[in-house]
Amino acid sequence: MSAGKTSPKPISLALQGGGAHGAFEWGVVDRLLEDGRLEIKAITGASAGAMNAVAIAAGLAEGGPAGARAKLEAFWRTVADCAGVFGDLGLWTRAFNPDWLTTLTTAWRFAPPFGAGGLSPYAFNPFDLNPLRDVLEGQIDFARLRAEPPVALYVSATAVKSGRAHIFREGELTCEHVMASACLPYLFQAVEIDGEAYWDGGFLANPALWPMFYDPTPDDILIVNLNPFVRREVPRTPTEILDRLNEITFNASLSAELRAVAFVAKLIDHDMLKGDARKAYRRMLVHSIGADRWLRDLGWASKFQTDWPFLQRLRDRGRRAAGEWLAKGLDDVGVRSSADLRAEFL
């Protein structure tokens, strides 16, 4: 270490799911890696956040921070290239070309899971086509990731039959585990792994924070969320109502976990934990780069828009958001939470 240069601060990343809006997370992480004053030690992710997580980890394994930046760009570039084959509305919706998805009619907006005459993905997509699987398999060396994980990884999925969140770890990850984390049940068939069927992790853990409370991960967690917590106005149109329902639904699990973090911090601050109970809990320092300001103008449908110019715009927003946070919040890392959880959740 050269004179006057301090070591990077260790931090965990929590990456929320949100379809194509995951390119915003790409921009955030790209800027953090470029800055170099933070060292990513653990990543938890759901859905698109899980895809970013494995791309970051694979890139770190192959070439350190520069490798992670290159891998993220290559991943999202491939997503855009693949989407171009299937049409303008994006990779996820055009994977098997159902008319009820591509037209985005008013009727479908009222009932998105059951357009196409009420057909399920088992009927209109019997071969379970999903080009994302090819993107992941082409970009991520899962064998190397399992053998030489450069960071702790937590990929969440929803177990369909038990109704519980399930966390897959770096030592077991395959493409199928990440596909399970990103399986929207009204688009794709459930992903079966070891006898259990899984849907999108965002339903119950978007992303999961609790595994990092018990593992030897950094005390600091930087959350990158893709769904605005707050809206200034009450939605009135069908589209606005569905957009807001989607945001609330996919923020619910994260809100609950942040409330728990704030509660534990309050117990510690007021010396209300004694003996073994005090040893069982630790103070987590929470930081946030959120969608409330940066993605508020984008609705649910744009989460399926994967053309390259749009993804680049999202990346650029993420880079700007990370730059602002670095200027204001970096000094808090290792010292205090820069997010005021008590005011927001207690």
Short mmCIF file of C-alpha atoms in Angstrom, two decimals:
data_model
loop_
_atom_site.label_atom_id
_atom_site.label_comp_id
_atom_site.label_asym_id
_atom_site.label_seq_id
_atom_site.Cartn_x
_atom_site.Cartn_y
_atom_site.Cartn_z
CA MET A 1 0.00 0.00 0.00
CA SER A 2 1.49 3.32 -1.05
CA ALA A 3 2.00 6.11 1.48
CA GLY A 4 -1.14 8.06 2.23
CA LYS A 5 -3.43 5.52 0.58
CA THR A 6 -5.94 3.77 2.83
CA SER A 7 -7.29 0.27 2.40
CA PRO A 8 -10.71 -0.11 0.77
CA LYS A 9 -13.62 -0.35 3.20
CA PRO A 10 -15.36 -3.74 3.27
CA ILE A 11 -19.04 -3.75 2.39
CA SER A 12 -21.87 -6.07 1.41
CA LEU A 13 -24.20 -5.36 -1.49
CA ALA A 14 -27.93 -6.05 -1.47
CA LEU A 15 -29.34 -6.01 -5.00
CA GLN A 16 -33.09 -5.94 -5.52
CA GLY A 17 -34.89 -7.52 -8.45
CA GLY A 18 -36.64 -5.48 -11.09
CA GLY A 19 -36.16 -6.87 -14.59
CA ALA A 20 -34.40 -4.54 -16.99
CA HIS A 21 -34.12 -1.94 -14.22
CA GLY A 22 -31.30 -4.13 -13.00
CA ALA A 23 -29.16 -2.14 -15.43
CA PHE A 24 -29.40 0.68 -12.88
CA GLU A 25 -27.61 -1.64 -10.43
CA TRP A 26 -25.01 -2.29 -13.10
CA GLY A 27 -24.30 1.43 -13.21
CA VAL A 28 -24.13 1.73 -9.43
CA VAL A 29 -21.68 -1.14 -9.07
CA ASP A 30 -19.65 0.02 -12.07
CA ARG A 31 -19.11 3.39 -10.40
CA LEU A 32 -18.26 1.85 -7.02
CA LEU A 33 -15.70 -0.47 -8.59
CA GLU A 34 -14.23 2.38 -10.60
CA ASP A 35 -13.87 4.46 -7.43
CA GLY A 36 -11.98 1.72 -5.61
CA ARG A 37 -12.57 2.88 -2.02
CA LEU A 38 -14.93 0.01 -1.22
CA GLU A 39 -14.24 -3.72 -1.28
CA ILE A 40 -17.23 -5.93 -1.98
CA LYS A 41 -17.11 -8.95 0.33
CA ALA A 42 -20.64 -10.32 0.03
CA ILE A 43 -23.61 -9.91 -2.31
CA THR A 44 -27.23 -10.86 -1.80
CA GLY A 45 -29.58 -10.64 -4.74
CA ALA A 46 -32.98 -11.61 -6.09
CA SER A 47 -34.06 -11.99 -9.71
CA ALA A 48 -32.20 -9.37 -11.79
CA GLY A 49 -30.22 -8.59 -8.66
CA ALA A 50 -29.14 -12.23 -8.51
CA MET A 51 -27.99 -12.05 -12.12
CA ASN A 52 -25.96 -8.96 -11.36
CA ALA A 53 -24.57 -10.70 -8.28
CA VAL A 54 -23.21 -13.69 -10.18
CA ALA A 55 -21.90 -11.44 -12.96
CA ILE A 56 -19.99 -9.34 -10.41
CA ALA A 57 -18.63 -12.42 -8.68
CA ALA A 58 -17.62 -14.10 -11.94
CA GLY A 59 -15.88 -10.94 -13.09
CA LEU A 60 -14.04 -10.55 -9.79
CA ALA A 61 -12.85 -14.14 -10.05
CA GLU A 62 -11.59 -13.61 -13.58
CA GLY A 63 -10.02 -10.17 -13.29
CA GLY A 64 -10.68 -8.31 -10.05
CA PRO A 65 -12.66 -5.05 -10.09
CA ALA A 66 -11.84 -4.37 -13.73
CA GLY A 67 -12.99 -7.87 -14.60
CA ALA A 68 -16.26 -7.33 -12.72
CA ARG A 69 -16.93 -4.09 -14.60
CA ALA A 70 -16.24 -5.81 -17.92
CA LYS A 71 -18.41 -8.81 -17.02
CA LEU A 72 -21.38 -6.62 -16.06
CA GLU A 73 -21.18 -4.74 -19.35
CA ALA A 74 -20.85 -7.96 -21.33
CA PHE A 75 -23.83 -9.48 -19.54
CA TRP A 76 -26.16 -6.54 -20.21
CA ARG A 77 -24.88 -6.15 -23.75
CA THR A 78 -25.77 -9.77 -24.39
CA VAL A 79 -29.21 -9.25 -22.87
CA ALA A 80 -29.79 -6.39 -25.29
CA ASP A 81 -28.46 -8.34 -28.27
CA CYS A 82 -30.66 -11.30 -27.44
CA ALA A 83 -33.68 -9.04 -26.99
CA GLY A 84 -33.12 -7.66 -30.47
CA VAL A 85 -33.77 -11.10 -31.87
CA PHE A 86 -37.14 -11.28 -30.11
CA GLY A 87 -38.41 -7.74 -30.62
CA ASP A 88 -38.63 -4.26 -29.17
CA LEU A 89 -40.53 -5.13 -26.00
CA GLY A 90 -37.64 -7.01 -24.55
CA LEU A 91 -36.04 -10.28 -23.73
CA TRP A 92 -38.46 -11.44 -21.08
CA THR A 93 -41.73 -10.69 -22.86
CA ARG A 94 -40.69 -11.74 -26.37
CA ALA A 95 -38.98 -14.97 -25.39
CA PHE A 96 -41.89 -16.98 -26.73
CA ASN A 97 -43.88 -14.25 -28.50
CA PRO A 98 -47.32 -14.43 -26.82
CA ASP A 99 -49.61 -11.82 -28.34
CA TRP A 100 -51.16 -11.00 -24.97
CA LEU A 101 -47.79 -9.80 -23.69
CA THR A 102 -46.46 -7.99 -26.71
CA THR A 103 -49.52 -5.91 -27.40
CA LEU A 104 -49.84 -4.68 -23.79
CA THR A 105 -53.56 -4.15 -24.23
CA THR A 106 -55.77 -2.51 -21.64
CA ALA A 107 -57.38 -5.83 -20.82
CA TRP A 108 -54.00 -7.42 -20.15
CA ARG A 109 -53.05 -4.48 -17.93
CA PHE A 110 -56.01 -5.29 -15.71
CA ALA A 111 -54.99 -8.93 -15.38
CA PRO A 112 -51.38 -9.49 -16.48
CA PRO A 113 -51.06 -13.08 -15.25
CA PHE A 114 -54.03 -14.33 -17.23
CA GLY A 115 -54.10 -12.76 -20.68
CA ALA A 116 -54.09 -15.18 -23.60
CA GLY A 117 -57.52 -16.45 -22.68
CA GLY A 118 -56.46 -17.35 -19.16
CA LEU A 119 -53.61 -19.63 -20.24
CA SER A 120 -50.72 -20.33 -17.88
CA PRO A 121 -47.09 -20.53 -19.04
CA TYR A 122 -47.48 -24.32 -19.00
CA ALA A 123 -49.97 -23.88 -21.86
CA PHE A 124 -48.63 -21.00 -23.93
CA ASN A 125 -44.95 -21.81 -23.30
CA PRO A 126 -44.91 -25.63 -23.11
CA PHE A 127 -41.21 -25.88 -23.94
CA ASP A 128 -40.34 -23.34 -21.21
CA LEU A 129 -38.37 -21.13 -23.58
CA ASN A 130 -36.31 -18.47 -21.82
CA PRO A 131 -33.33 -16.89 -23.58
CA LEU A 132 -32.01 -15.63 -20.26
CA ARG A 133 -30.78 -19.15 -19.59
CA ASP A 134 -28.56 -18.96 -22.67
CA VAL A 135 -27.32 -15.51 -21.64
CA LEU A 136 -26.30 -16.74 -18.19
CA GLU A 137 -24.70 -19.94 -19.42
CA GLY A 138 -22.74 -18.02 -22.01
CA GLN A 139 -21.50 -15.32 -19.66
CA ILE A 140 -21.00 -16.98 -16.27
CA ASP A 141 -18.52 -19.75 -15.49
CA PHE A 142 -20.55 -21.34 -12.70
CA ALA A 143 -18.05 -24.17 -12.16
CA ARG A 144 -15.30 -21.68 -11.41
CA LEU A 145 -17.65 -19.61 -9.27
CA ARG A 146 -18.46 -22.65 -7.13
CA ALA A 147 -14.82 -23.69 -6.83
CA GLU A 148 -13.25 -20.25 -6.31
CA PRO A 149 -15.92 -17.82 -5.04
CA PRO A 150 -14.34 -14.38 -4.55
CA VAL A 151 -17.25 -13.18 -2.40
CA ALA A 152 -20.05 -14.66 -0.33
CA LEU A 153 -23.20 -14.99 -2.44
CA TYR A 154 -26.84 -15.27 -1.39
CA VAL A 155 -29.38 -15.90 -4.16
CA SER A 156 -33.00 -15.96 -3.04
CA ALA A 157 -35.91 -17.89 -4.53
CA THR A 158 -39.45 -18.64 -3.42
CA ALA A 159 -40.23 -22.32 -2.75
CA VAL A 160 -43.66 -22.79 -4.32
CA LYS A 161 -44.95 -25.73 -2.28
CA SER A 162 -43.67 -24.67 1.15
CA GLY A 163 -44.22 -20.96 0.59
CA ARG A 164 -40.83 -20.14 2.11
CA ALA A 165 -37.86 -18.15 0.97
CA HIS A 166 -34.85 -20.27 0.08
CA ILE A 167 -31.26 -19.03 -0.11
CA PHE A 168 -28.75 -20.60 -2.47
CA ARG A 169 -25.09 -20.10 -1.62
CA GLU A 170 -21.98 -19.63 -3.74
CA GLY A 171 -20.75 -23.20 -3.30
CA GLU A 172 -23.83 -24.69 -4.96
CA LEU A 173 -24.82 -22.13 -7.58
CA THR A 174 -25.70 -23.21 -11.10
CA CYS A 175 -27.54 -21.43 -13.85
CA GLU A 176 -30.76 -23.10 -12.68
CA HIS A 177 -30.51 -21.53 -9.22
CA VAL A 178 -30.30 -18.06 -10.75
CA MET A 179 -33.12 -18.87 -13.16
CA ALA A 180 -35.21 -19.94 -10.18
CA SER A 181 -34.55 -16.60 -8.53
CA ALA A 182 -35.84 -14.82 -11.65
CA CYS A 183 -38.84 -17.02 -12.42
CA LEU A 184 -41.94 -14.85 -12.74
CA PRO A 185 -44.75 -17.44 -12.55
CA TYR A 186 -47.03 -15.74 -15.05
CA LEU A 187 -44.26 -15.81 -17.67
CA PHE A 188 -42.31 -19.00 -17.00
CA GLN A 189 -42.79 -22.46 -15.58
CA ALA A 190 -41.49 -23.01 -12.06
CA VAL A 191 -37.84 -24.06 -11.93
CA GLU A 192 -37.46 -27.44 -10.24
CA ILE A 193 -34.34 -28.13 -8.17
CA ASP A 194 -33.94 -31.23 -5.99
CA GLY A 195 -37.66 -31.92 -5.98
CA GLU A 196 -38.79 -28.39 -5.09
CA ALA A 197 -40.35 -25.91 -7.48
CA TYR A 198 -39.20 -22.30 -7.27
CA TRP A 199 -40.53 -18.92 -8.32
CA ASP A 200 -38.98 -15.46 -8.28
CA GLY A 201 -37.10 -14.65 -5.08
CA GLY A 202 -38.56 -11.17 -5.04
CA PHE A 203 -41.84 -12.40 -3.56
CA LEU A 204 -40.33 -13.26 -0.16
CA ALA A 205 -36.76 -11.97 -0.13
CA ASN A 206 -36.05 -8.99 -2.38
CA PRO A 207 -33.23 -9.29 -1.52
CA ALA A 208 -32.56 -11.39 1.58
CA LEU A 209 -30.64 -9.55 4.28
CA TRP A 210 -30.97 -11.97 7.17
CA PRO A 211 -28.32 -14.53 6.10
CA MET A 212 -25.68 -11.82 6.39
CA PHE A 213 -26.71 -11.07 9.99
CA TYR A 214 -25.39 -14.47 11.05
CA ASP A 215 -22.43 -14.95 8.69
CA PRO A 216 -19.06 -13.20 9.08
CA THR A 217 -19.88 -10.55 6.48
CA PRO A 218 -19.16 -6.80 6.80
CA ASP A 219 -21.35 -4.84 9.19
CA ASP A 220 -22.09 -2.39 6.37
CA ILE A 221 -24.77 -3.25 3.81
CA LEU A 222 -25.36 -1.07 0.76
CA ILE A 223 -28.87 -1.67 -0.60
CA VAL A 224 -29.63 -0.87 -4.22
CA ASN A 225 -33.40 -1.00 -4.59
CA LEU A 226 -35.26 -0.80 -7.88
CA ASN A 227 -38.81 -0.20 -6.64
CA PRO A 228 -39.67 3.22 -5.20
CA PHE A 229 -40.79 3.05 -1.58
CA VAL A 230 -42.61 6.39 -1.72
CA ARG A 231 -44.91 7.96 -4.30
CA ARG A 232 -46.09 11.55 -3.99
CA GLU A 233 -49.53 10.98 -5.51
CA VAL A 234 -52.27 8.38 -5.27
CA PRO A 235 -52.39 6.32 -8.50
CA ARG A 236 -55.67 6.65 -10.37
CA THR A 237 -55.38 5.01 -13.78
CA PRO A 238 -55.32 1.20 -14.17
CA THR A 239 -51.68 1.33 -15.23
CA GLU A 240 -50.67 3.54 -12.32
CA ILE A 241 -52.53 1.33 -9.84
CA LEU A 242 -50.89 -1.85 -11.12
CA ASP A 243 -47.48 -0.17 -11.14
CA ARG A 244 -47.85 0.85 -7.51
CA LEU A 245 -49.16 -2.56 -6.45
CA ASN A 246 -46.12 -4.11 -8.08
CA GLU A 247 -43.78 -1.76 -6.22
CA ILE A 248 -45.43 -2.35 -2.84
CA THR A 249 -45.50 -6.12 -3.33
CA PHE A 250 -41.84 -6.37 -4.27
CA ASN A 251 -40.76 -3.99 -1.49
CA ALA A 252 -42.69 -5.76 1.28
CA SER A 253 -40.03 -8.27 2.33
CA LEU A 254 -37.25 -5.68 2.27
CA SER A 255 -39.36 -3.26 4.33
CA ALA A 256 -39.93 -5.96 6.95
CA GLU A 257 -36.24 -6.74 7.20
CA LEU A 258 -35.24 -3.10 7.46
CA ARG A 259 -37.80 -2.65 10.21
CA ALA A 260 -36.15 -5.53 12.08
CA VAL A 261 -32.69 -3.99 11.60
CA ALA A 262 -33.96 -0.68 12.95
CA PHE A 263 -35.58 -2.41 15.93
CA VAL A 264 -32.41 -4.31 16.85
CA ALA A 265 -30.41 -1.08 16.60
CA LYS A 266 -32.88 0.55 18.99
CA LEU A 267 -32.50 -2.32 21.46
CA ILE A 268 -28.72 -1.99 21.32
CA ASP A 269 -28.81 1.79 21.68
CA HIS A 270 -31.00 1.57 24.78
CA ASP A 271 -28.94 -1.27 26.29
CA MET A 272 -31.99 -3.52 26.33
CA LEU A 273 -30.13 -6.68 25.36
CA LYS A 274 -28.36 -8.50 28.16
CA GLY A 275 -26.09 -11.51 28.47
CA ASP A 276 -26.34 -14.07 25.69
CA ALA A 277 -29.01 -12.02 23.94
CA ARG A 278 -26.52 -9.18 23.47
CA LYS A 279 -24.02 -11.59 21.93
CA ALA A 280 -26.62 -12.96 19.52
CA TYR A 281 -27.19 -9.63 17.76
CA ARG A 282 -24.93 -7.17 16.04
CA ARG A 283 -25.49 -3.69 14.75
CA MET A 284 -25.83 -3.56 10.98
CA LEU A 285 -24.95 -0.31 9.28
CA VAL A 286 -27.31 0.27 6.39
CA HIS A 287 -26.73 2.47 3.35
CA SER A 288 -29.03 2.90 0.40
CA ILE A 289 -28.99 3.98 -3.21
CA GLY A 290 -32.63 3.87 -4.08
CA ALA A 291 -35.19 4.06 -6.82
CA ASP A 292 -37.32 6.74 -5.19
CA ARG A 293 -35.44 9.52 -6.91
CA TRP A 294 -33.69 7.82 -9.78
CA LEU A 295 -36.37 5.49 -11.19
CA ARG A 296 -39.59 7.20 -10.13
CA ASP A 297 -40.45 8.20 -13.69
CA LEU A 298 -40.39 4.60 -14.96
CA GLY A 299 -43.38 2.26 -14.82
CA TRP A 300 -43.74 -1.50 -14.60
CA ALA A 301 -43.72 -2.06 -18.37
CA SER A 302 -40.22 -0.57 -18.69
CA LYS A 303 -38.88 -3.45 -16.59
CA PHE A 304 -39.30 -5.52 -19.76
CA GLN A 305 -37.58 -3.02 -22.07
CA THR A 306 -34.12 -4.30 -22.93
CA ASP A 307 -32.95 -2.31 -25.93
CA TRP A 308 -29.34 -1.21 -25.55
CA PRO A 309 -29.89 2.59 -25.49
CA PHE A 310 -32.42 2.19 -22.65
CA LEU A 311 -30.10 -0.07 -20.67
CA GLN A 312 -27.27 2.42 -21.14
CA ARG A 313 -29.47 5.22 -19.83
CA LEU A 314 -30.28 3.16 -16.76
CA ARG A 315 -26.57 2.41 -16.28
CA ASP A 316 -25.76 6.11 -16.49
CA ARG A 317 -28.41 6.91 -13.90
CA GLY A 318 -26.89 4.29 -11.63
CA ARG A 319 -23.42 5.73 -12.06
CA ARG A 320 -24.68 9.21 -11.16
CA ALA A 321 -26.55 7.88 -8.15
CA ALA A 322 -23.47 6.04 -6.91
CA GLY A 323 -21.31 9.12 -7.46
CA GLU A 324 -23.63 11.22 -5.32
CA TRP A 325 -23.71 8.57 -2.60
CA LEU A 326 -19.91 8.29 -2.59
CA ALA A 327 -19.65 12.04 -2.05
CA LYS A 328 -22.17 12.05 0.80
CA GLY A 329 -22.17 8.62 2.37
CA LEU A 330 -18.78 7.00 1.98
CA ASP A 331 -17.42 8.51 5.19
CA ASP A 332 -20.27 6.83 7.10
CA VAL A 333 -19.16 3.34 6.08
CA GLY A 334 -17.75 1.57 9.11
CA VAL A 335 -19.05 4.30 11.42
CA ARG A 336 -22.82 4.73 11.17
CA SER A 337 -25.82 4.04 8.94
CA SER A 338 -26.28 6.67 6.30
CA ALA A 339 -29.90 5.54 5.88
CA ASP A 340 -32.23 6.72 8.66
CA LEU A 341 -34.05 3.44 9.25
CA ARG A 342 -35.56 4.48 12.56
CA ALA A 343 -37.30 7.47 11.01
CA GLU A 344 -38.56 5.47 8.05
CA PHE A 345 -39.51 2.14 9.59
CA LEU A 346 -40.14 2.62 13.33
#
